[in-house]
Coordinates of C-alpha atoms in Angstrom, one line a residue:
X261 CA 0.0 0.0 0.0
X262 CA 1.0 3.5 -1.2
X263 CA 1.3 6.7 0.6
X264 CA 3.0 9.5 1.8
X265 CA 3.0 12.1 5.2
X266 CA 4.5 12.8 8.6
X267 CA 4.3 15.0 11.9
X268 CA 6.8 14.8 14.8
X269 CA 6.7 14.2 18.6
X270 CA 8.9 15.1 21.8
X271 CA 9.0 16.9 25.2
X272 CA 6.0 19.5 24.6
X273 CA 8.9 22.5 25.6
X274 CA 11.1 21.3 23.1
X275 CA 8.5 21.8 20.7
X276 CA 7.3 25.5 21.8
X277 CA 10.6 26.6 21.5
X278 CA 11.5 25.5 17.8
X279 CA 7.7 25.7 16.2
X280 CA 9.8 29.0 15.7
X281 CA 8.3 29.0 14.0
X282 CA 7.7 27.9 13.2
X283 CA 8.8 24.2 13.4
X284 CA 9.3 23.2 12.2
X285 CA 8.8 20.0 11.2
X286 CA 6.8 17.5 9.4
X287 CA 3.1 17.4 8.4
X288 CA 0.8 14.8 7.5
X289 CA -0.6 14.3 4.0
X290 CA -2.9 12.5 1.5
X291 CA -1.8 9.8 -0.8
X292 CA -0.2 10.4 -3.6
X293 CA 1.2 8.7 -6.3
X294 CA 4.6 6.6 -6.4
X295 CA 6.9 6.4 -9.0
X296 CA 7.4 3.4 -10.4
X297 CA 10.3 1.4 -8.9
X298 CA 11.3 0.6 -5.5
X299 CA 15.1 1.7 -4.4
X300 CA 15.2 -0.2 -1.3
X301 CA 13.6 -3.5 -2.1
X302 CA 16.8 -4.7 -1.2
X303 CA 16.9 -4.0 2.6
X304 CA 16.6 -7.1 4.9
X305 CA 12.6 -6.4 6.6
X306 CA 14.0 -9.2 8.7
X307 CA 16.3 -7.7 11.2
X308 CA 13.7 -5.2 12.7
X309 CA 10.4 -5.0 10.6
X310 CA 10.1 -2.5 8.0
X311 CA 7.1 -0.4 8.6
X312 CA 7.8 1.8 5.4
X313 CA 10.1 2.2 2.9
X314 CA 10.8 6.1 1.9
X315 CA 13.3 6.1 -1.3
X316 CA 16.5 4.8 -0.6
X317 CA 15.7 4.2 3.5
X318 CA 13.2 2.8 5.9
X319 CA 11.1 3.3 9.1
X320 CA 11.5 0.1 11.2
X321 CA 9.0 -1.1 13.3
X322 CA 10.8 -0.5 16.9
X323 CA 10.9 3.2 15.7
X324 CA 7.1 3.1 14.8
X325 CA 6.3 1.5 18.4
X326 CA 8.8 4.4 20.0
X327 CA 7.1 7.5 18.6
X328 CA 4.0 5.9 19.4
X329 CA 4.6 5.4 23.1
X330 CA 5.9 8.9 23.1
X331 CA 2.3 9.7 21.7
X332 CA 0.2 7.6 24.3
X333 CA 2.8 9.4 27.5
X334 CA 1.9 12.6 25.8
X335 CA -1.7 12.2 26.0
X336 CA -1.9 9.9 29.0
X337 CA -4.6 11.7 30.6
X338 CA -7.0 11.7 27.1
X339 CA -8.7 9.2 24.8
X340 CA -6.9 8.7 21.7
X341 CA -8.1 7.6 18.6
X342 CA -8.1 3.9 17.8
X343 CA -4.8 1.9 17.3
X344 CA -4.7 1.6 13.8
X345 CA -5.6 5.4 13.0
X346 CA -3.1 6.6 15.7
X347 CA -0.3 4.1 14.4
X348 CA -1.4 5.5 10.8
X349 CA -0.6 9.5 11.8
X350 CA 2.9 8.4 13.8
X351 CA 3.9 6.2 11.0
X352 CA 3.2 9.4 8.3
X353 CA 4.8 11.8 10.3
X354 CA 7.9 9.5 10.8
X355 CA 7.9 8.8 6.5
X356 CA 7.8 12.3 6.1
X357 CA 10.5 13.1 8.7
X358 CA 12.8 10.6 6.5
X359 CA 11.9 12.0 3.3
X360 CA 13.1 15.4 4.9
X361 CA 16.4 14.4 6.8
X362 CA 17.7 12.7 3.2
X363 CA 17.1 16.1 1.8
X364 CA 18.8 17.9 4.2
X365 CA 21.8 15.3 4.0
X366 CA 21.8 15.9 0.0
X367 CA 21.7 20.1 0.9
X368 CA 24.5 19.8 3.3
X369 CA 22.7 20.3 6.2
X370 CA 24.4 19.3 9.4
X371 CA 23.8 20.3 13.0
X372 CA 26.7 20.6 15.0
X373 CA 27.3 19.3 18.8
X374 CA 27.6 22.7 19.8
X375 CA 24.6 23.8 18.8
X376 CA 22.5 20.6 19.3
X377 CA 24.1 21.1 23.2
X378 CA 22.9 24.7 23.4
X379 CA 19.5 23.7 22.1
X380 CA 19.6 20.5 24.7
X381 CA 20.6 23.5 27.5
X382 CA 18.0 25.8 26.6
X383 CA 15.2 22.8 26.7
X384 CA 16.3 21.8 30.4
X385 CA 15.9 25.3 31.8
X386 CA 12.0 25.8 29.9
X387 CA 11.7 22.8 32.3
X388 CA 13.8 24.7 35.2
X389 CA 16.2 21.8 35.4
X390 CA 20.1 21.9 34.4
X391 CA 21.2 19.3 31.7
X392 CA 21.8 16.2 34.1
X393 CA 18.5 16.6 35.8
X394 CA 16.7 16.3 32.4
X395 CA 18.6 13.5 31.6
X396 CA 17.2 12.1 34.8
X397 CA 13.8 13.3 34.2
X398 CA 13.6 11.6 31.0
X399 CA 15.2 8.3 31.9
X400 CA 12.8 8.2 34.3
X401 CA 10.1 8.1 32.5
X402 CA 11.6 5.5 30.5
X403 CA 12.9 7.4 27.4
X404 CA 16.3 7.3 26.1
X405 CA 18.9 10.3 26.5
X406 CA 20.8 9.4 23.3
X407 CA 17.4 8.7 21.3
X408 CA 16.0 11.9 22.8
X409 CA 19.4 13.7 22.2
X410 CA 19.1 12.2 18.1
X411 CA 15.3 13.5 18.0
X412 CA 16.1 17.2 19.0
X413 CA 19.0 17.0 16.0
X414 CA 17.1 15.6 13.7
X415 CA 14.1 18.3 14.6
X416 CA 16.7 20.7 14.2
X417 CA 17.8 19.3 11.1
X418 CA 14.3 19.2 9.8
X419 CA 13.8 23.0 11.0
X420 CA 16.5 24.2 8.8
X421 CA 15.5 22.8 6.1
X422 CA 12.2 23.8 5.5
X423 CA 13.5 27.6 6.6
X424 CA 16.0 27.4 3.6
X425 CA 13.4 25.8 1.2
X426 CA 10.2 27.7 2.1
X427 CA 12.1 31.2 2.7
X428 CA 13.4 31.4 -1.3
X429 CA 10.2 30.5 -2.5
X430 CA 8.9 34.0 -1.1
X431 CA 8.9 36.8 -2.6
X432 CA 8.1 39.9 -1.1
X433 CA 8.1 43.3 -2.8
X434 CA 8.5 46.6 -1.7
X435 CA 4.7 47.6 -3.0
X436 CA 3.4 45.2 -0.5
X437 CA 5.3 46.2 2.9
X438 CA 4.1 50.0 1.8
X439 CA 0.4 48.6 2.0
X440 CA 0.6 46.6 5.1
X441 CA 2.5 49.9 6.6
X442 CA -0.2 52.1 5.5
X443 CA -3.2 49.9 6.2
X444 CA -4.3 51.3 9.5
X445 CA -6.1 47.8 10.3
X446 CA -2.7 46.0 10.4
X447 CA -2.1 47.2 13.9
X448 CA 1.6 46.0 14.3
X449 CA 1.5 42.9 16.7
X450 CA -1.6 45.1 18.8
X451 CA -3.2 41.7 19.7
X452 CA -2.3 38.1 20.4
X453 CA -4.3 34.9 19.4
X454 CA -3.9 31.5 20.7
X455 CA -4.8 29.2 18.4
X456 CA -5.1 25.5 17.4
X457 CA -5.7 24.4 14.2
X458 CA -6.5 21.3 12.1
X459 CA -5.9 20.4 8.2
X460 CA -7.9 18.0 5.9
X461 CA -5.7 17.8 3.2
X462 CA -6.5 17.5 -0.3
X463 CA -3.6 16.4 -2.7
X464 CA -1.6 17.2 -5.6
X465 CA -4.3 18.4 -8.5
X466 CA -6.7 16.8 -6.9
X467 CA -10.3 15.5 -8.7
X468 CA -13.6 16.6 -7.9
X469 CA -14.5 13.8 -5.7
X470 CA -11.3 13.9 -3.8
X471 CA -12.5 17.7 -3.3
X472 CA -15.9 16.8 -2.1
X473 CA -15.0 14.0 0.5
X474 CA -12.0 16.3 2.1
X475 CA -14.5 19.2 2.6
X476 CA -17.4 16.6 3.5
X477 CA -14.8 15.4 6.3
X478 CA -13.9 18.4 7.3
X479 CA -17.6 19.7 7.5
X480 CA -18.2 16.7 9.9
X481 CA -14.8 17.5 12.4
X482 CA -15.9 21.6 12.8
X483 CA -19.6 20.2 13.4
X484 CA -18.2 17.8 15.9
X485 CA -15.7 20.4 17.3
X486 CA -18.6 23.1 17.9
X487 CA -20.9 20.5 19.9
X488 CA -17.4 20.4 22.2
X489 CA -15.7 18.0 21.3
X490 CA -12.2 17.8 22.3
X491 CA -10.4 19.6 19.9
X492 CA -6.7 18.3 20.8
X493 CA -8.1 15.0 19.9
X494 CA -10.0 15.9 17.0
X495 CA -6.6 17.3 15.7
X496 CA -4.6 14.1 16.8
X497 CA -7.2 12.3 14.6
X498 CA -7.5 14.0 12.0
X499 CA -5.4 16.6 11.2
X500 CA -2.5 16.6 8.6
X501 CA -1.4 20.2 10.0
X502 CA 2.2 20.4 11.4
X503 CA 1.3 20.6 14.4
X504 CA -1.5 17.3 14.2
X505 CA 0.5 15.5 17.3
X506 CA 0.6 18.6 19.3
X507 CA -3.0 18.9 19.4
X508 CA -2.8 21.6 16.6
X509 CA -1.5 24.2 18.4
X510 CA 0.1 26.9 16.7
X511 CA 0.9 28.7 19.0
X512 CA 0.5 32.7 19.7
X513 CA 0.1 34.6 16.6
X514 CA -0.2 38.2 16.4
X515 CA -2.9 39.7 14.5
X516 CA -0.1 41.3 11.4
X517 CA 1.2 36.8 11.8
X518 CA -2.1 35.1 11.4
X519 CA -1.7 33.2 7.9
X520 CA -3.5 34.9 5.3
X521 CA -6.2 32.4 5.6
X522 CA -7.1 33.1 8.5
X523 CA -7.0 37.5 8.7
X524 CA -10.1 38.1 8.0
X525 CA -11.9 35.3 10.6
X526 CA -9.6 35.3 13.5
X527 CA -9.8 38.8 14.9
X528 CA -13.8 38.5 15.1
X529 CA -13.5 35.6 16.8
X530 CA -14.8 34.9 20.9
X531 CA -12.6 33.0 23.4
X532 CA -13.5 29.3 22.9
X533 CA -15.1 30.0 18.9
X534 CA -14.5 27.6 16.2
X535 CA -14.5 28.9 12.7
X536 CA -14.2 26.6 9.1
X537 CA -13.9 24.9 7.1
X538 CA -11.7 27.6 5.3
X539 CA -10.6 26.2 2.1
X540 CA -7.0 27.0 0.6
X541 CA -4.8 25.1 -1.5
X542 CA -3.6 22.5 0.8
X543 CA -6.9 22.2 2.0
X544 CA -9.7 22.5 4.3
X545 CA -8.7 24.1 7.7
X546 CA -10.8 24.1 11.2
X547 CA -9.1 27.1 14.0
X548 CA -10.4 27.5 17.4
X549 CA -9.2 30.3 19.6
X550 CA -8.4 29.4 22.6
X551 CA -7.0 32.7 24.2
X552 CA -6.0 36.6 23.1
X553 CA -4.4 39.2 24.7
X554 CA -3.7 43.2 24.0
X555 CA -1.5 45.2 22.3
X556 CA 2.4 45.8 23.8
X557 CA 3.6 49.3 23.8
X558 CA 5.8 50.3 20.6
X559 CA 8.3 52.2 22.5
X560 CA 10.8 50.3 23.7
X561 CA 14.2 50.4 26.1
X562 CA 17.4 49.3 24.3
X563 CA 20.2 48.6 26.1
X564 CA 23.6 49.2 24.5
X565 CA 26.0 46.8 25.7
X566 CA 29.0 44.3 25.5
X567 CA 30.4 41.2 26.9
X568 CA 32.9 38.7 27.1
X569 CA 32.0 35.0 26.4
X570 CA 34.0 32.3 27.2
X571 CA 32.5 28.5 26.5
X572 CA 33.6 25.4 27.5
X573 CA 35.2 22.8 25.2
X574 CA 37.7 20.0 24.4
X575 CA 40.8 22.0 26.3
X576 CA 38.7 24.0 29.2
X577 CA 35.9 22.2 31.1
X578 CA 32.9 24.0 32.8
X579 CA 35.2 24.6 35.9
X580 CA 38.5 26.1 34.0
X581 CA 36.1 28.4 31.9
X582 CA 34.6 29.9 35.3
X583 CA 37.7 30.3 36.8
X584 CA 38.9 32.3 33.9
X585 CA 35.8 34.2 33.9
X586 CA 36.6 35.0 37.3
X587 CA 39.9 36.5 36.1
X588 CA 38.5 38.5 33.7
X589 CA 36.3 39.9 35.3
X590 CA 39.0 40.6 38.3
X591 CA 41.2 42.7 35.6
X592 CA 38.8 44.7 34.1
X593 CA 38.0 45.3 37.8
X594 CA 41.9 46.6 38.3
X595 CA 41.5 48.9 35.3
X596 CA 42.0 46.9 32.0
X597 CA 40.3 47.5 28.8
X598 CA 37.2 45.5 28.4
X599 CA 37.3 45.5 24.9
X600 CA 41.3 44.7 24.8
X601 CA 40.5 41.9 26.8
X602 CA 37.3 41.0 24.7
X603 CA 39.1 40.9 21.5
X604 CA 41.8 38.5 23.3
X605 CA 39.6 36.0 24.8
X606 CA 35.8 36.0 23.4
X607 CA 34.3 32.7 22.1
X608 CA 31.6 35.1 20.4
X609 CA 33.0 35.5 16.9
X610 CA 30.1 38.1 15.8
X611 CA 31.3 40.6 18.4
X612 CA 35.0 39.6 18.5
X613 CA 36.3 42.1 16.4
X614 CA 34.6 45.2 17.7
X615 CA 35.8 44.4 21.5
X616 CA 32.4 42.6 21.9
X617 CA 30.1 45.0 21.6
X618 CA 26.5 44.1 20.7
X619 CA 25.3 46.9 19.8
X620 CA 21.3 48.2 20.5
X621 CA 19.8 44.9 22.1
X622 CA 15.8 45.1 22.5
X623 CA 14.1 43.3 24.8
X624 CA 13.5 39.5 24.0
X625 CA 16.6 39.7 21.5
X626 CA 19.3 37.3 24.0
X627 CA 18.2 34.3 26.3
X628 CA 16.7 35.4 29.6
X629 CA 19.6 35.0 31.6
X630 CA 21.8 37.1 30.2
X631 CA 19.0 40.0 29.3
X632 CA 18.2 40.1 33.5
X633 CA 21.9 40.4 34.5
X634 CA 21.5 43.1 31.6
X635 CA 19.0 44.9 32.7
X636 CA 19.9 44.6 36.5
X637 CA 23.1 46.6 35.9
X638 CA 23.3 50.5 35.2
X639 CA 25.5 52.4 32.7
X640 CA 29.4 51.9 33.2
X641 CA 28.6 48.6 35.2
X642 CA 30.2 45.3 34.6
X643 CA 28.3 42.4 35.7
X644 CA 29.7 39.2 37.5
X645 CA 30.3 36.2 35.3
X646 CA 26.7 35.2 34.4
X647 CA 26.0 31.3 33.1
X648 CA 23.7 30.6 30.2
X649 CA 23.5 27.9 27.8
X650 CA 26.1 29.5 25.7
X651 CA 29.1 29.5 28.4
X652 CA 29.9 32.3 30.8
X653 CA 29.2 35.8 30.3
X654 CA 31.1 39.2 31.3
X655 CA 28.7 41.8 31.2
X656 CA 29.3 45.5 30.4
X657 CA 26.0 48.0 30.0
X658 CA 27.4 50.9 28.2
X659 CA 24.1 53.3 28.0
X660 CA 20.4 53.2 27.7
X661 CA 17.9 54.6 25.6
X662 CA 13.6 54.6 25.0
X663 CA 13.5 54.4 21.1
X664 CA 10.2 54.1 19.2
X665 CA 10.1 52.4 16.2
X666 CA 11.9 53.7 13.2
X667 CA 10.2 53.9 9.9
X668 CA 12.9 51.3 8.6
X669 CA 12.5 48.8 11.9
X670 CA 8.7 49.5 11.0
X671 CA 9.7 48.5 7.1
X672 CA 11.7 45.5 8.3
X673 CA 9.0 44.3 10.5
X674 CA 6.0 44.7 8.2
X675 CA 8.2 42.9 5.3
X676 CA 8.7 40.1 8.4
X677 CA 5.2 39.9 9.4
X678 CA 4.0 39.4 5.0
X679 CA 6.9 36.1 5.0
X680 CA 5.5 34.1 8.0
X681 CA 2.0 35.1 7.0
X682 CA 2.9 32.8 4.1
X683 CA 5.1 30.5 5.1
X684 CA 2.7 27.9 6.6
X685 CA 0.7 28.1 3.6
X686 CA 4.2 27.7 1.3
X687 CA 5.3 25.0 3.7
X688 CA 2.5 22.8 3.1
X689 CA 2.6 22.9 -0.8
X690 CA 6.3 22.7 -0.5
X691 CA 5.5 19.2 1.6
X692 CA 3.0 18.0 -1.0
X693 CA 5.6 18.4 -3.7
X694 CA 8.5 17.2 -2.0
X695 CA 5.8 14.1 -0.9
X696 CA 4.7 13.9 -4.6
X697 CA 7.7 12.7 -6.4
X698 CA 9.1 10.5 -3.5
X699 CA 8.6 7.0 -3.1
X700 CA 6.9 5.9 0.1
X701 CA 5.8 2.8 0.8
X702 CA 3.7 2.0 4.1
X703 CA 3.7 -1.8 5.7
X704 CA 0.1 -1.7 7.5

């Protein structure tokens, strides 16, 4: 049997902080067709189970049963769909995930251990642990480290990916961003919606009937979802969105970020309401909104600042790098020049050269650490060495300054805000065709 998709699974805080957008990863589709041959016929099914072959590789069965287990701890606490229909979505989402890590192997992808360590770092403190609780945490609940440790690279991986491939196949122009700018109903981020979402797909040039059943299916989920049914599960179910496993949450979208789809329906929409179906080209789509909030202020605080960072690695352990934090920080206390010092010992090549300074930072622009040792030391003051994911910091606020937004930070953002409200939209079709001229072959 033929057929193509995908979706992906982890620790829910992993997954808030790299749907970055949005992401990330992969999404659930119809069937398509298959070319003709079969690359791997030659792989031995007998060693583990072939659930699915996907070109030149396969899903094995002990990786079908993983993801699904990861499912079922996920959702402990609600009813999931049947067996088969769950095992169905997981096995998708895992084809899918294969198509796009052979991609990104052919594109040169590659995530490095530093980074994969940062993102490790970053998903332990969401969880208010350090690294070697979290490893704890999750071999406690029975889950591997090393798997868990593959599954963030490989969601990483998958991430950049789709950035590079959906990013160059928008095209924004200048006549656009001067009518979102001028539009007085775009309202710059004023509100926030929480929403979840689901996606009955239609495929590639799809037939009338094809057309009919998708928006009869859809029809029946929104009727089912407005007489309250759960809509996590409806979306577990049913949904071939990218977020289908997460209970098709997208997320908090500001009203200039909701997909075009979805502009004209969200902003009228109560606490709780359900709106759809809402045909586009990847399909029918069902959005509930489960929360909003108000506008931020557009004047801001930036902080101009610069540091020293010094990171761990083969030659210095966590210990050594402290201690020469330590130092540093002792001699610029004794009168040497920051930025001498900066330029002589910094691990942050993109400040190196200029003595580490950072420049303007705005609010939300570094990890939380480092922006409340910022923001907790006035002009002329040098902070302690401060630990983040990234190493050890040396922190030096230079000045201060409330800035509104600039007509080019205004430009920038509006030209920001007209790319993510199509990249979902690109990302699916880019999926479809990416799905469309692979081979996938699923084992049920």
């Amino acid at each position: 049997m033929k057929a193509t998709t995908s979706k992906r699974s982890a620790l829910r805080h992993f997954r808030h902080l790299f749907l970055l957008g949005a992401v990330i990863t992969p999404v659930c589709w119809a069937a398509s067709a298959a070319k003709p041959a079969q690359p791997a016929a030659a792989v031995d099914r007998q060693l583990d189970g072939v659930a699915a072959i996907v070109d030149d590789d396969v899903v094995l069965n002990s990786e079908l049963d993983r993801r699904i287990r990861m499912v079922q701890q996920r959702f402990k606490d609600k009813q999931l769909p049947p067996y088969d229909q769950l095992r169905h979505q997981v096995l998708e989402q895992l084809a899918m995930e294969r198509l796009q890590l052979s991609l990104a192997k052919q594109r040169g992808i590659r995530i490095s251990d530093n980074e994969l360590n940062a993102a490790l770092t970053k998903t332990a403190a969401a969880n208010n642990m350090d690294l070697l609780q979290f490893k704890n945490a999750l071999e406690a609940e029975g889950t591997s480290f090393d798997g868990f440790r593959e599954e963030v690279r490989n969601t990483i991986t998958i991430q950049k990916l789709q950035q590079q491939a959906v990013n160059s196949r928008i095209h924004i122009s200048d006549s656009e961003v001067k009518q979102l700018m001028q539009n007085p109903n775009s309202a710059f981020g004023s509100l926030k919606f929480q929403l979840h979402h689901i996606l009955i797909p239609i495929p590639e040039n799809p037939s009338p009937k094809q057309i009919d059943d998708a928006q009869a299916k859809a029809m029946q989920v929104y009727e089912d979802a407005k007489k309250g049914a759960d809509f996590d599960q409806l979306a577990l179910a049913y949904s071939s969105s990218q977020t289908a496993l997460e209970g098709g949450d997208m997320g908090w979208k500001s009203t200039a970020e909701l997909p075009s789809i979805f502009t004209d329906v969200v902003p009228t929409m109560g606490v709780g309401d359900v709106a759809g179906p809402i045909r586009s080209a990847s399909g029918f789509h069902i959005v509930k909104l489960v929360d909003r909030q108000g506008a931020p202020n557009t004047v801001i605080e930036q902080t101009h600042a610069r540091h020293i960072l010094l990171t761990p690695s083969a030659i210095r352990d966590e210990a050594q790098t402290k201690a020469l934090a330590d130092r540093l920080r002792q001699r610029i206390s004794n009168g040497e020049d920051f930025a001498k010092l900066a330029k002589e010992y910094t691990d942050d090549l993109g400040s190196k050269v200029s003595g580490g300074d950072l420049n303007w930072v705005n609010p939300g622009q570094t990890v939380p650490a480092f922006e409340q040792a910022m923001n907790q030391l006035q002009p002329g003051e040098v902070s302690q060495p401060i630990h983040t994911e990234f190493g050890w910091h040396i922190i030096q606020v230079l000045e201060r300054r409330k800035e509104d937004m600039s007509k080019n930070m205004l430009e920038a953002e509006a030209r920001n805000i007209l790319r993510k409200r199509r990249y979902e939209e690109e990302l699916q079709n880019w999926l479809r065709e990416i799905q469309a001229e692979a081979y996938i072959d699923y084992k049920y």
